XYZ file of C-alpha atoms in Angstrom:
665
model
C -16.135 60.108 23.208
C -17.851 57.307 21.306
C -19.249 58.852 18.136
C -18.872 55.828 15.898
C -22.617 55.187 16.105
C -23.360 58.255 14.019
C -23.149 56.495 10.680
C -25.802 56.473 7.959
C -28.306 53.635 8.225
C -30.141 54.903 5.174
C -31.450 52.137 2.935
C -32.046 52.395 -0.824
C -35.766 52.054 -0.124
C -35.656 55.210 2.026
C -34.079 57.208 -0.799
C -36.672 55.835 -3.210
C -39.460 56.938 -0.850
C -37.961 60.399 -0.640
C -37.833 60.684 -4.432
C -41.403 59.412 -4.766
C -42.785 62.057 -2.444
C -40.655 65.107 -3.195
C -38.527 64.881 -6.361
C -41.376 65.947 -8.674
C -41.672 69.205 -6.732
C -38.116 70.243 -7.540
C -38.007 69.233 -11.194
C -39.701 72.426 -12.410
C -40.211 75.879 -10.900
C -43.973 75.713 -11.516
C -44.216 72.541 -9.385
C -42.436 73.887 -6.278
C -44.474 73.118 -3.133
C -45.044 76.766 -2.192
C -48.209 78.810 -2.638
C -49.252 82.432 -2.105
C -51.841 84.990 -3.136
C -50.673 88.154 -4.922
C -53.246 90.838 -5.716
C -55.971 88.164 -5.244
C -54.268 85.790 -7.717
C -53.605 82.328 -6.272
C -50.123 81.204 -7.330
C -48.444 77.817 -6.906
C -44.713 77.491 -7.430
C -43.071 80.064 -9.732
C -45.170 80.658 -12.883
C -43.628 80.339 -16.341
C -44.543 83.970 -17.022
C -42.098 84.977 -14.258
C -39.172 83.680 -16.385
C -37.900 81.218 -13.759
C -34.315 79.985 -13.645
C -32.620 77.147 -11.792
C -29.037 76.707 -10.561
C -27.373 73.674 -8.958
C -24.235 73.466 -6.883
C -22.586 70.893 -4.631
C -22.094 72.398 -1.166
C -20.137 69.423 0.176
C -19.973 65.671 -0.281
C -23.484 65.233 1.100
C -25.405 68.394 0.158
C -26.766 69.508 -3.199
C -28.314 72.974 -3.402
C -30.809 73.955 -6.082
C -31.964 77.572 -6.246
C -35.022 78.604 -8.230
C -35.679 82.294 -8.963
C -38.360 84.169 -10.836
C -39.817 87.672 -11.006
C -43.294 88.985 -11.674
C -42.940 91.337 -14.690
C -45.872 93.464 -13.512
C -45.063 94.113 -9.823
C -41.331 93.422 -9.513
C -41.959 90.784 -6.853
C -39.080 88.291 -6.929
C -39.341 84.762 -5.520
C -36.279 82.716 -4.600
C -36.647 79.107 -3.392
C -33.533 77.497 -1.894
C -33.661 73.689 -1.836
C -31.242 71.258 -0.201
C -31.028 67.565 -0.981
C -28.990 65.286 1.295
C -27.093 62.415 -0.290
C -26.438 60.473 2.938
C -29.990 60.652 4.321
C -33.438 60.687 2.677
C -33.949 64.367 3.520
C -34.923 67.423 1.506
C -35.304 70.987 2.828
C -36.412 74.284 1.368
C -37.135 77.903 2.226
C -38.642 80.632 0.027
C -37.789 84.338 -0.056
C -39.959 87.153 -1.440
C -38.297 90.454 -2.400
C -39.733 93.655 -3.870
C -37.339 94.658 -6.648
C -39.660 97.367 -7.916
C -39.922 101.085 -7.196
C -43.350 100.959 -5.518
C -45.016 98.905 -2.827
C -46.325 95.543 -4.039
C -50.006 94.672 -4.133
C -51.199 92.688 -1.132
C -49.195 89.484 -0.685
C -51.013 87.064 1.590
C -51.564 83.471 2.720
C -47.970 82.440 2.016
C -47.449 78.712 2.433
C -44.037 77.152 2.743
C -45.597 73.760 2.055
C -48.683 73.233 -0.054
C -48.659 69.642 -1.185
C -49.905 66.094 -0.756
C -48.237 62.849 0.259
C -49.739 59.586 -0.987
C -49.998 56.351 0.936
C -52.351 53.838 2.517
C -53.813 54.013 6.041
C -52.396 57.429 6.958
C -51.987 58.484 10.585
C -50.404 61.590 12.083
C -48.012 61.593 15.046
C -48.168 64.952 16.828
C -47.303 66.477 20.192
C -48.402 69.466 22.283
C -44.993 70.973 23.116
C -44.143 72.755 26.379
C -46.473 75.088 28.272
C -45.588 74.802 31.981
C -47.794 71.785 32.601
C -47.438 68.143 33.509
C -49.422 67.530 30.317
C -46.647 68.898 28.099
C -44.754 66.810 25.543
C -47.687 64.404 25.213
C -47.492 62.380 21.977
C -50.637 61.459 20.072
C -51.403 59.428 16.971
C -54.478 60.314 14.931
C -55.606 58.166 11.967
C -57.030 59.903 8.889
C -60.045 59.070 6.790
C -60.850 61.130 3.686
C -62.016 64.572 4.768
C -60.638 64.351 8.317
C -58.670 67.462 9.260
C -56.334 68.578 12.030
C -54.950 72.086 12.504
C -52.136 73.250 14.764
C -50.572 76.538 15.840
C -48.574 77.549 18.926
C -49.704 80.069 21.515
C -48.442 83.628 21.484
C -45.672 83.494 18.880
C -43.274 81.012 20.466
C -43.117 77.932 18.228
C -43.296 75.133 20.831
C -45.799 76.774 23.196
C -48.756 74.374 23.234
C -47.820 72.854 19.866
C -44.744 71.083 18.527
C -43.346 71.815 15.046
C -42.285 68.194 14.488
C -44.591 65.584 12.915
C -44.615 62.069 11.497
C -47.064 61.054 8.795
C -47.250 57.274 8.967
C -48.480 55.003 6.193
C -48.767 51.240 6.002
C -45.240 50.753 4.628
C -43.327 53.733 6.003
C -43.788 57.447 6.227
C -42.222 60.849 6.454
C -41.072 63.161 9.191
C -41.866 66.877 8.884
C -40.160 69.697 10.780
C -41.135 73.368 10.645
C -38.217 75.758 11.068
C -39.900 78.953 12.238
C -39.125 80.686 15.569
C -42.476 82.498 15.489
C -46.174 81.869 14.917
C -46.535 79.042 12.388
C -49.697 77.184 11.420
C -50.182 73.699 9.957
C -53.170 71.784 8.633
C -53.416 68.109 7.656
C -56.404 66.765 5.697
C -57.112 63.140 4.839
C -57.406 62.256 1.141
C -58.601 59.095 -0.555
C -54.951 58.132 -1.103
C -52.948 60.123 1.439
C -52.731 63.459 3.254
C -52.846 67.090 2.100
C -50.542 69.430 4.065
C -50.527 73.244 4.342
C -47.838 74.942 6.468
C -46.658 78.532 6.756
C -46.401 81.632 8.898
C -49.857 81.828 10.426
C -50.741 85.319 9.196
C -49.363 87.130 6.160
C -51.355 89.993 4.622
C -48.900 92.684 3.614
C -47.343 94.926 1.041
C -43.605 94.771 0.559
C -41.924 98.142 0.266
C -39.168 98.607 -2.326
C -36.124 96.562 -1.359
C -37.841 94.600 1.435
C -37.567 90.824 1.765
C -39.488 88.273 3.795
C -39.046 84.515 4.094
C -41.094 81.421 4.789
C -40.481 78.807 7.446
C -37.830 76.291 6.425
C -39.407 72.918 5.713
C -37.593 69.637 6.368
C -38.916 66.290 5.093
C -37.261 62.972 5.998
C -38.628 59.817 4.345
C -38.393 56.343 5.848
C -39.495 52.772 5.322
C -40.448 50.413 8.103
C -41.995 51.316 11.435
C -41.976 54.364 13.726
C -39.004 53.024 15.708
C -36.892 53.116 12.594
C -38.203 56.602 11.815
C -37.062 57.791 15.242
C -33.524 56.501 14.884
C -33.079 57.649 11.305
C -34.117 61.126 12.469
C -31.758 60.991 15.486
C -28.813 60.011 13.292
C -29.547 62.711 10.716
C -29.968 65.278 13.514
C -26.670 64.324 15.131
C -24.863 64.357 11.802
C -26.282 67.593 10.381
C -28.134 69.668 13.017
C -26.435 69.355 16.412
C -24.000 72.296 16.779
C -20.269 71.607 16.471
C -18.341 74.207 18.509
C -14.876 74.656 17.029
C -15.808 71.951 14.534
C -16.150 69.236 17.187
C -19.334 67.305 18.065
C -21.108 68.286 21.256
C -20.158 66.031 24.134
C -21.927 65.213 27.391
C -21.213 67.838 30.032
C -21.443 68.139 33.808
C -22.769 71.487 35.052
C -22.947 73.093 38.463
C -23.465 76.428 40.129
C -23.464 78.165 43.485
C -24.971 81.332 44.877
C -26.293 82.799 48.103
C -29.906 83.480 49.037
C -31.931 85.663 46.699
C -33.993 85.421 43.533
C -32.108 83.415 40.914
C -28.528 84.806 40.828
C -29.244 88.242 42.251
C -27.010 87.343 45.227
C -24.088 86.196 43.075
C -20.833 88.114 43.545
C -17.285 87.756 42.308
C -16.212 86.539 45.737
C -18.849 83.849 46.200
C -18.534 82.563 42.630
C -14.781 82.055 43.051
C -15.301 80.389 46.420
C -17.958 77.969 45.163
C -15.948 76.934 42.109
C -13.118 75.980 44.440
C -15.472 74.030 46.727
C -16.516 71.820 43.820
C -12.835 71.176 43.092
C -12.096 70.399 46.751
C -14.797 67.734 46.755
C -13.516 66.068 43.573
C -16.380 67.154 41.336
C -14.872 68.074 37.973
C -17.369 70.387 36.318
C -17.443 71.098 32.588
C -19.802 74.086 32.854
C -20.089 76.846 35.458
C -23.648 78.168 35.249
C -24.701 81.743 36.060
C -28.371 82.389 35.393
C -30.612 85.463 35.621
C -29.721 88.354 37.908
C -26.022 89.136 37.315
C -26.797 92.600 35.822
C -28.250 95.715 37.525
C -31.872 94.758 38.203
C -32.852 97.033 41.089
C -36.353 98.204 41.952
C -36.806 101.869 43.009
C -36.552 100.781 46.658
C -33.278 98.898 46.094
C -34.514 95.311 45.866
C -32.993 93.092 43.180
C -35.516 91.439 40.844
C -34.036 89.311 38.065
C -36.862 90.072 35.645
C -35.966 93.779 35.478
C -33.983 93.221 32.294
C -32.699 95.770 29.807
C -29.355 96.859 31.303
C -26.853 94.320 30.013
C -23.681 94.892 32.018
C -22.329 93.020 35.043
C -23.704 94.700 38.181
C -20.821 96.981 39.267
C -21.799 96.604 42.928
C -21.344 92.809 42.830
C -18.926 92.353 39.915
C -16.827 95.547 39.958
C -14.316 94.113 37.479
C -16.878 92.178 35.446
C -17.017 88.393 35.191
C -13.545 87.777 33.793
C -12.126 86.535 37.084
C -14.994 84.048 37.381
C -14.568 82.703 33.840
C -10.804 82.408 34.312
C -11.180 80.526 37.592
C -13.726 78.202 35.976
C -11.446 77.637 32.966
C -8.469 76.945 35.246
C -10.501 74.076 36.656
C -11.735 72.790 33.290
C -15.141 74.494 33.158
C -16.678 76.899 30.630
C -18.743 79.879 31.796
C -22.419 79.825 30.808
C -24.237 83.151 31.172
C -27.970 83.894 30.899
C -29.430 86.692 28.775
C -32.923 87.772 27.824
C -32.250 90.532 25.302
C -35.711 90.650 23.748
C -37.369 91.704 27.009
C -36.795 95.273 28.209
C -38.465 96.187 31.488
C -39.993 99.653 31.688
C -37.469 102.293 32.747
C -34.358 100.224 32.156
C -31.342 101.536 30.280
C -32.394 100.384 26.824
C -35.777 102.104 27.072
C -34.140 105.302 28.243
C -31.588 105.350 25.423
C -33.426 103.735 22.500
C -37.219 103.810 22.868
C -37.486 103.675 19.057
C -36.221 100.066 19.142
C -39.046 98.823 21.382
C -42.511 97.459 20.631
C -44.993 98.093 23.440
C -48.482 97.046 24.512
C -50.884 99.027 26.707
C -50.611 98.280 30.443
C -47.572 96.024 30.011
C -44.247 96.693 31.748
C -42.323 94.450 29.357
C -41.244 95.868 26.021
C -40.102 93.772 23.055
C -36.670 94.678 21.705
C -37.422 94.621 17.992
C -34.449 92.934 16.361
C -36.185 93.277 13.002
C -34.737 96.805 13.078
C -31.244 96.487 11.510
C -29.759 99.257 13.686
C -31.108 97.599 16.831
C -29.833 94.177 15.806
C -26.390 95.521 14.956
C -26.116 97.311 18.300
C -27.227 94.169 20.149
C -24.729 92.033 18.243
C -21.835 94.376 18.938
C -22.804 94.803 22.590
C -23.220 91.090 23.337
C -20.024 90.237 21.445
C -18.167 92.732 23.628
C -19.627 91.146 26.777
C -18.699 87.658 25.541
C -15.125 88.639 24.785
C -14.481 90.840 27.829
C -15.985 88.357 30.300
C -14.802 85.042 28.862
C -18.293 83.689 28.143
C -18.184 80.342 26.351
C -21.896 79.430 26.399
C -24.482 82.077 25.556
C -27.848 81.225 27.143
C -30.805 83.149 25.676
C -34.227 83.138 27.336
C -37.526 84.619 26.165
C -40.116 84.784 28.944
C -43.154 86.462 27.398
C -45.260 85.883 24.269
C -44.268 88.284 21.465
C -47.182 87.785 19.057
C -49.392 90.710 20.080
C -46.365 93.012 20.261
C -45.799 92.250 16.598
C -49.414 92.390 15.467
C -50.646 95.392 17.396
C -47.776 97.532 16.147
C -48.329 97.130 12.403
C -50.829 98.522 9.895
C -53.655 96.457 8.356
C -51.684 96.148 5.103
C -48.510 95.029 6.908
C -49.837 92.092 8.943
C -47.058 89.555 9.539
C -44.237 91.942 8.663
C -43.028 92.636 12.200
C -42.914 88.923 12.994
C -41.088 88.049 9.792
C -38.424 90.710 10.166
C -38.013 89.906 13.874
C -37.448 86.222 13.053
C -34.891 87.159 10.412
C -33.119 89.459 12.867
C -33.107 86.873 15.656
C -31.517 84.228 13.418
C -29.011 86.702 11.995
C -28.083 87.826 15.524
C -27.262 84.255 16.491
C -25.391 83.585 13.249
C -23.260 86.669 13.856
C -22.561 85.727 17.492
C -21.318 82.314 16.389
C -19.260 83.702 13.509
C -17.581 86.388 15.605
C -16.864 84.185 18.638
C -15.227 80.911 17.539
C -15.980 78.065 19.927
C -19.068 79.743 21.381
C -22.230 77.697 21.582
C -25.800 78.704 22.403
C -28.399 77.393 24.840
C -31.955 78.095 23.682
C -34.494 78.759 26.440
C -37.950 80.326 26.317
C -39.866 79.916 29.574
C -38.481 76.405 29.316
C -38.762 74.749 25.913
C -41.097 77.046 23.987
C -38.750 78.118 21.147
C -37.065 74.933 19.967
C -38.049 74.781 16.294
C -35.514 73.327 13.874
C -34.140 76.707 12.698
C -33.335 77.498 16.318
C -31.894 74.019 16.909
C -29.489 74.408 13.980
C -27.756 77.060 16.054
C -28.248 75.838 19.631
C -29.195 73.125 22.095
C -32.229 73.321 24.429
C -30.664 72.637 27.819
C -33.670 73.816 29.821
C -36.487 72.032 27.992
C -39.238 72.969 30.502
C -39.861 75.142 33.544
C -42.148 72.434 34.905
C -41.424 69.451 37.109
C -37.693 69.714 37.875
C -37.984 67.196 40.714
C -41.245 65.456 39.741
C -39.788 62.230 38.427
C -42.806 60.590 36.729
C -43.470 63.807 34.826
C -39.932 64.601 33.759
C -39.251 61.014 32.670
C -42.319 61.306 30.440
C -40.845 64.491 28.987
C -37.578 62.615 28.351
C -39.370 59.858 26.483
C -40.612 62.357 23.901
C -37.462 64.477 23.759
C -35.163 61.554 22.966
C -37.201 60.995 19.786
C -36.648 64.519 18.476
C -33.952 66.591 20.220
C -31.220 64.307 21.580
C -29.234 66.907 23.556
C -30.783 68.472 26.681
C -30.047 69.026 30.365
C -31.536 67.345 33.397
C -31.173 68.112 37.105
C -30.838 65.860 40.138
C -33.618 67.341 42.246
C -35.989 65.080 44.203
C -39.287 66.552 45.411
C -40.822 63.348 46.738
C -38.592 63.123 49.826
C -40.414 63.890 53.051
C -39.309 67.225 54.438
C -37.624 68.367 51.230
C -38.658 71.816 50.093
C -39.626 72.231 46.446
C -36.222 73.611 45.514
C -34.205 71.905 48.227
C -30.892 70.588 46.938
C -31.361 67.076 48.308
C -29.936 64.459 45.967
C -29.944 60.684 46.384
C -29.116 57.730 44.143
C -32.653 57.591 42.717
C -32.538 61.297 41.820
C -29.333 60.700 39.868
C -30.979 57.919 37.879
C -33.934 60.174 37.032
C -31.525 62.972 36.092
C -29.333 61.163 33.578
C -29.264 63.056 30.271
C -26.546 64.324 27.908
C -26.004 67.276 30.250
C -26.219 66.541 33.970
C -26.809 69.503 36.285
C -25.774 68.573 39.822
C -28.235 70.510 41.974
C -26.421 70.108 45.243
C -26.046 73.122 47.510
C -22.273 73.531 47.532
C -22.525 75.608 50.731
C -23.460 72.474 52.682
C -20.828 70.415 54.468
C -23.091 67.425 55.199
C -23.620 66.514 51.568
C -22.801 62.958 50.426
C -19.993 63.879 48.042
C -18.835 60.250 47.765
C -22.228 59.333 46.319
C -21.975 62.283 43.934
C -18.598 61.103 42.647
C -19.867 57.524 42.212
C -23.004 58.508 40.317
C -21.231 61.087 38.173
C -18.826 58.333 37.087
C -21.815 56.172 36.098
C -23.345 59.132 34.232
C -20.113 59.811 32.351
C -20.025 56.215 31.167
C -23.696 56.265 30.140
C -24.041 59.738 28.650
C -22.284 59.061 25.331
C -24.642 56.157 24.713
C -27.691 58.258 25.626
C -26.603 60.874 23.101
C -25.041 58.968 20.209
C -26.830 55.610 20.123
C -30.134 54.377 18.746
C -33.051 54.815 21.138
C -35.646 52.186 22.056
C -38.248 52.923 24.739
C -39.438 49.735 26.453
C -42.351 51.192 28.422
C -45.250 53.268 27.089
C -45.548 57.020 27.568
C -47.014 57.668 31.026
C -46.750 59.948 34.054
C -47.717 57.415 36.701
C -45.743 56.885 39.905
C -47.268 53.376 39.885
C -45.268 52.098 36.931
C -41.768 51.493 35.605
C -39.801 53.461 33.028
C -37.298 51.552 30.893
C -35.371 52.300 27.717
C -32.398 51.066 25.763
C -29.631 52.884 23.915
C -27.861 50.640 21.419
C -24.911 51.176 19.099
C -25.020 48.421 16.485
C -21.692 49.492 14.957
C -19.840 48.609 18.176
C -22.184 46.054 19.749
C -22.364 48.202 22.894
C -25.327 49.698 24.680
C -27.234 50.002 27.914
C -30.606 49.291 29.410
C -31.885 51.581 32.140
C -34.820 50.664 34.348
C -36.463 52.921 36.928
C -39.075 51.584 39.322
C -41.136 54.589 40.380
C -42.185 54.868 44.040
C -45.631 53.268 43.851
C -44.951 50.622 41.193
C -46.102 47.310 42.737
C -44.120 44.961 40.484
C -40.614 44.109 41.670
C -39.487 43.007 38.212
C -39.783 44.165 34.625
C -38.769 42.112 31.610
C -37.751 43.962 28.466
C -36.884 42.562 25.061
C -33.743 44.328 23.822
C -33.679 45.602 20.248
C -30.763 45.094 17.882
C -29.778 41.792 19.478
C -27.845 39.347 17.268
C -28.855 35.758 18.031
C -25.374 34.375 17.221
C -23.664 36.741 19.700
C -23.115 36.491 23.425
C -23.721 39.557 25.610
C -21.890 40.536 28.782
C -24.101 42.761 30.996
C -22.613 44.805 33.840
C -24.207 46.897 36.575
C -21.593 49.595 37.156
C -22.950 50.504 40.614
C -22.911 46.999 42.071
C -20.263 45.290 39.930
C -22.686 42.459 39.131
C -22.324 40.828 35.690
C -24.458 38.504 33.567
C -23.577 36.608 30.384
C -26.584 35.955 28.145
C -26.782 34.489 24.658
C -28.420 36.624 21.997
C -30.940 33.926 21.153
C -31.952 33.748 24.834
C -32.353 37.537 25.022
C -34.629 37.458 22.006
C -36.752 34.655 23.407
C -36.843 35.425 27.130
C -35.789 39.081 27.347
C -33.770 40.766 30.069
C -35.288 41.010 33.553
C -34.716 43.993 35.833
C -35.328 43.531 39.563
C -35.461 46.639 41.744
C -36.890 47.876 45.036
C -39.414 50.696 44.806
C -38.009 54.172 44.124
C -34.750 53.039 42.577
C -32.996 52.632 39.256
C -30.288 50.606 37.552
C -28.215 50.831 34.416
C -26.943 47.659 32.815
C -24.195 48.222 30.262
C -23.670 45.494 27.682
C -21.177 44.483 25.030
C -21.570 41.831 22.352
C -18.974 39.183 21.627
C -19.280 36.799 18.670
C -18.184 33.274 19.448
C-alpha cells in the first residue's frame, strides 16, 4: 500500500495562524473558550475564585495535553477542560467535563457551550453542508459570506448529528481560514454571527438545563480547530492529511487499506434468508470466479426476527443471537470459510433499537426508553448496567462467531426518547449520558477485541461526527441513490473533502429493464463505484454474469484505490447532480510524483471532451499517462500540462482513469 503521501505539509504560517486564533484561550483558565450558566450566573472559562490549576504532559512526539481544573467553592461543581495541541499540524482540540463533587444536587446548570469565542479576519465566509437525510439534495455544500450582524444557526434533526446538518465547517477569510469539527454523536447546535472584524461562534449540546446529582458527570462536544493559510483547496488537503494521520482507525496498529467487499443471500428482506449453507456456498462461488474478496458482508436479519405469524422482518431487533433455525452452530463456520479465502466477516447490529416484545424488552424493560404509540424502544446505554451487559454480550458474539468488522446501525431518531423521559430540571441529561455510554461501548469493544474495526451507519450517514469517526469508518454514507450515478457522484465530491474512507457499490439503475435493486453491473457502473471500499453488487447466484469484466475492473480499482484514499484531492468539475455534465477529479501524491485523473461523462452530457488543468504539476518534469483499461499511453511535459491542460475524450455514459507518473529530465 502506498502511504508515503501521508506526510505533513504544514507550513510555519499555518502554525502561526493557529496560535493567533487559539493560543490566548489556553494561556489562562479564565480565558478558556467555554461558557455556561450556573444558578443564573454567566461564567466564561474557569473563574479565579474556583482555584484553577493547569497540568501539561507530552502524550507522544506530536501531542501535548494541557488539563485545566477548577471547583466552585459554594456548590462543589468541578470543571475539567482537556486540551490537545498537535505539533505536526495546526490543530487544537478540547472537551470540557462537569462533575458534582458535593453532597447535594447542584443548582441549575444550563446553556453549556463547548465553544464561545470569536475568530478575526477580513471578508469572512462560512462553508457549510446539509448532511444526509435520504434525499438527492443531501451533502450539498454552500458558502455564505458574512457582514456584521449576519447570523446563521444549525442543528441536526432528531438527535443524529449529520441528519439534515453537517458538523464540519470552514470559516474562510481573505488570507486563509479555519476548519471546525463538532464531535458530538447527539443533538448539537451551532451559531455563527458576523462581526466588524471576523465571526463569533457558539457551539454546544443544543439543550442543557439540569441539576447534577452527587457524583454525576457530563461532558461537552469535543471541538477541533484546524488553521490554514491559502485557499480552500489547501484547506481540504491539510484536513485530509491530518485526518489520515490522526483520525482514521488503525486496526492492529496498521493504516486502513482499500478493501473489496461482497455478499450473497437468497430471496427475502435483507439477510433474513441467509443460512449457514448458502453463505458457505456463495463464498466459494466468488473464489471459483477469481474474485478475491477482503470482506464478507452479512447485513440485517441474521438473528431471530419473526413476526407472530412466522414471517421474518429484519427490523424486529432486540434478540442478538444467530437465528438457531438458520445458523444452528452460529456464524463461526461462515467466518472461518471467509478467512480461509482471505476475507473478514462483517456483521450488522442495531443494538439501540429494541422492537416491542423482543427478548431485551422481556428481560430488561428498565433499560428501555419508550414513547407513546411507538413500537421501537431506545436501549439506554447511559445506564451503566445496560452498557456493561451490552458490551459483554457483543464481545461474546464477536469472539464466538469470528466477527472482524462490527457494523452498527441506528435507524430511528433518539431525541424525543431522551427528552420525553426526563424531568424539567434534568433536560439534556439522558442525551449526555447516552452519548458517553455509546462512546464507552465502542472504546471497550475495540480494547477487548484486538484487530476489530467498526463501521458506523445510521439510516445511511446520519451519525458521522468526528467523535464517532475517531473510532470507525462510515462505509454506508447514505441510504439514498445507490445506483443513481449523478447523485452519488455529487455525494462523493463532498465526502472526499471531509471523510476519506467510505464504501461505494456498483449498481446501475439507468439501464433499461434493470430493476431498482437488480445486480446488473457494467464498466460504467464500476467507474461510478470506485471508492476506498468497493462493494461488488453482482448476484453471485447468476451464471451469466460477466466475471471477466469484474476481474478487469477490480484490478483497475485496486490500482486506483490507494491514490483515492491517501493522495491530495482536487475536484475539476463543480458540485452538481446533472446527468448532462461531466464529473472529473484528480488524486495527486506530490511526494512520489504519482497520481490519477478520472473523468466520467454522464449519459446526457453533450460534450465529447473535457479539458482539465492538473494541480501539483512541476513544469520541469515530464509526465507519463496511462489508461489501464486500454493500455494507451501519453507523454506530456509539465509546462504543456500547465498551459494546455489534459483532455479527456469519452463516449456518453462512460469513464476513464488515467494514471500518471512524473520523471525529471
